[in-house]
C-alpha positions as MATLAB code, in Angstrom:
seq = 'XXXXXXXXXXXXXXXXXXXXXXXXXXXXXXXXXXXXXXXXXXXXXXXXXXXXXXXXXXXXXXXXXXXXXXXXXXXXXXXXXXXXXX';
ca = [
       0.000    0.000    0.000;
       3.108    2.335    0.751;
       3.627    4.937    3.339;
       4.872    1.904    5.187;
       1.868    0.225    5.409;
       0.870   -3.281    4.136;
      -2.293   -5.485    4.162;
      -1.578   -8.512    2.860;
      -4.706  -10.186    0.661;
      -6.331  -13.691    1.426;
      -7.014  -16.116   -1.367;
     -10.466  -16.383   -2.995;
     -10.531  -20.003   -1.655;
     -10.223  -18.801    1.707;
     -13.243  -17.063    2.107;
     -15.854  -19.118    2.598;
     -13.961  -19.942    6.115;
     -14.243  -16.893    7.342;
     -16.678  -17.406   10.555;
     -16.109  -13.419   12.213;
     -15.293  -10.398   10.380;
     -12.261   -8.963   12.433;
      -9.146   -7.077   12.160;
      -5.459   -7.458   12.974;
      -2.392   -4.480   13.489;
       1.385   -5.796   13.287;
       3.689   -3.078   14.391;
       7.086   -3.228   13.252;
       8.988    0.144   14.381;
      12.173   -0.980   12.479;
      10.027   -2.112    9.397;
       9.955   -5.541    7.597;
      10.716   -6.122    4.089;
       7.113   -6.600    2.471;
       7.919   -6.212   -1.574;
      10.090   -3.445   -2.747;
       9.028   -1.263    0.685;
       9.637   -1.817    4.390;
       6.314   -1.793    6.124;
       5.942   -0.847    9.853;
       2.395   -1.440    9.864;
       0.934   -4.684    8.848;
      -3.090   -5.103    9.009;
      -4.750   -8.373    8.463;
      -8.431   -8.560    7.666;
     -11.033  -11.094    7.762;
     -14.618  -10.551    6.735;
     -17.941  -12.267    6.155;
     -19.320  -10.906    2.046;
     -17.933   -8.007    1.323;
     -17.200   -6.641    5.855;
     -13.713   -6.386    4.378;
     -14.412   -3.802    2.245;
     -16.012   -1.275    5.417;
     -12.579   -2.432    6.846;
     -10.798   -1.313    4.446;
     -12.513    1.725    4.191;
     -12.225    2.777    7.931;
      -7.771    2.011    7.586;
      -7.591    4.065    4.539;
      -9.448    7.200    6.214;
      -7.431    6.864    9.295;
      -4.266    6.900    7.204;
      -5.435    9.653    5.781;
      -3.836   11.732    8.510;
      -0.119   11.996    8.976;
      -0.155   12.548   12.496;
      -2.694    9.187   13.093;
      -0.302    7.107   10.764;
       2.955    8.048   12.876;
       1.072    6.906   15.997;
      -0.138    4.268   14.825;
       3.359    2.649   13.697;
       4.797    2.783   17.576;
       2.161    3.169   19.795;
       1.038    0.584   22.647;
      -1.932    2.625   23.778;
      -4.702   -0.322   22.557;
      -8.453    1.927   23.243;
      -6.329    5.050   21.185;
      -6.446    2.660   18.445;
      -9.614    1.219   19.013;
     -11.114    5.114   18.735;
      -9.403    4.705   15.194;
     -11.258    2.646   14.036;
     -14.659    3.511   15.045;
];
């Protein structure tokens, strides 16, 4: 995705075994090699039809902001980035 982020996609075969649409955050502060880029931030989403999509929706608006982005890559504050994604 850039800007350090990544979201890795699922397989079409996968999913039908989704069961709960949900939402993971993998920090790395010293980044990870994920293609060409280093990503510090690594989200994983699951979700029932097309849940993904609001999910996807809701990261992309928080990243929207610089200042939300920064945060997000280092802190451990857990409700902060809860909030985020409301």
């Amino acid at each position: 995705m850039g800007m350090g982020v990544a979201i890795p996609h699922g397989t079409s075969q996968a999913k039908g075994t989704v069961k709960k649409t949900g939402i993971v955050l993998m920090q790395y502060p010293e980044g990870i090699d994920f293609g060409e880029e280093k990503a510090q931030l690594v989200f994983g989403i699951a979700g029932i039809g097309d849940e993904h999509l609001d999910l996807l929706s809701k990261i992309c608006s928080m990243l929207e902001e610089e200042e939300v982005l920064e945060k997000l890559k280092t802190t451990s504050d857990m409700e902060w980035v809860f909030e985020q994604l409301k």
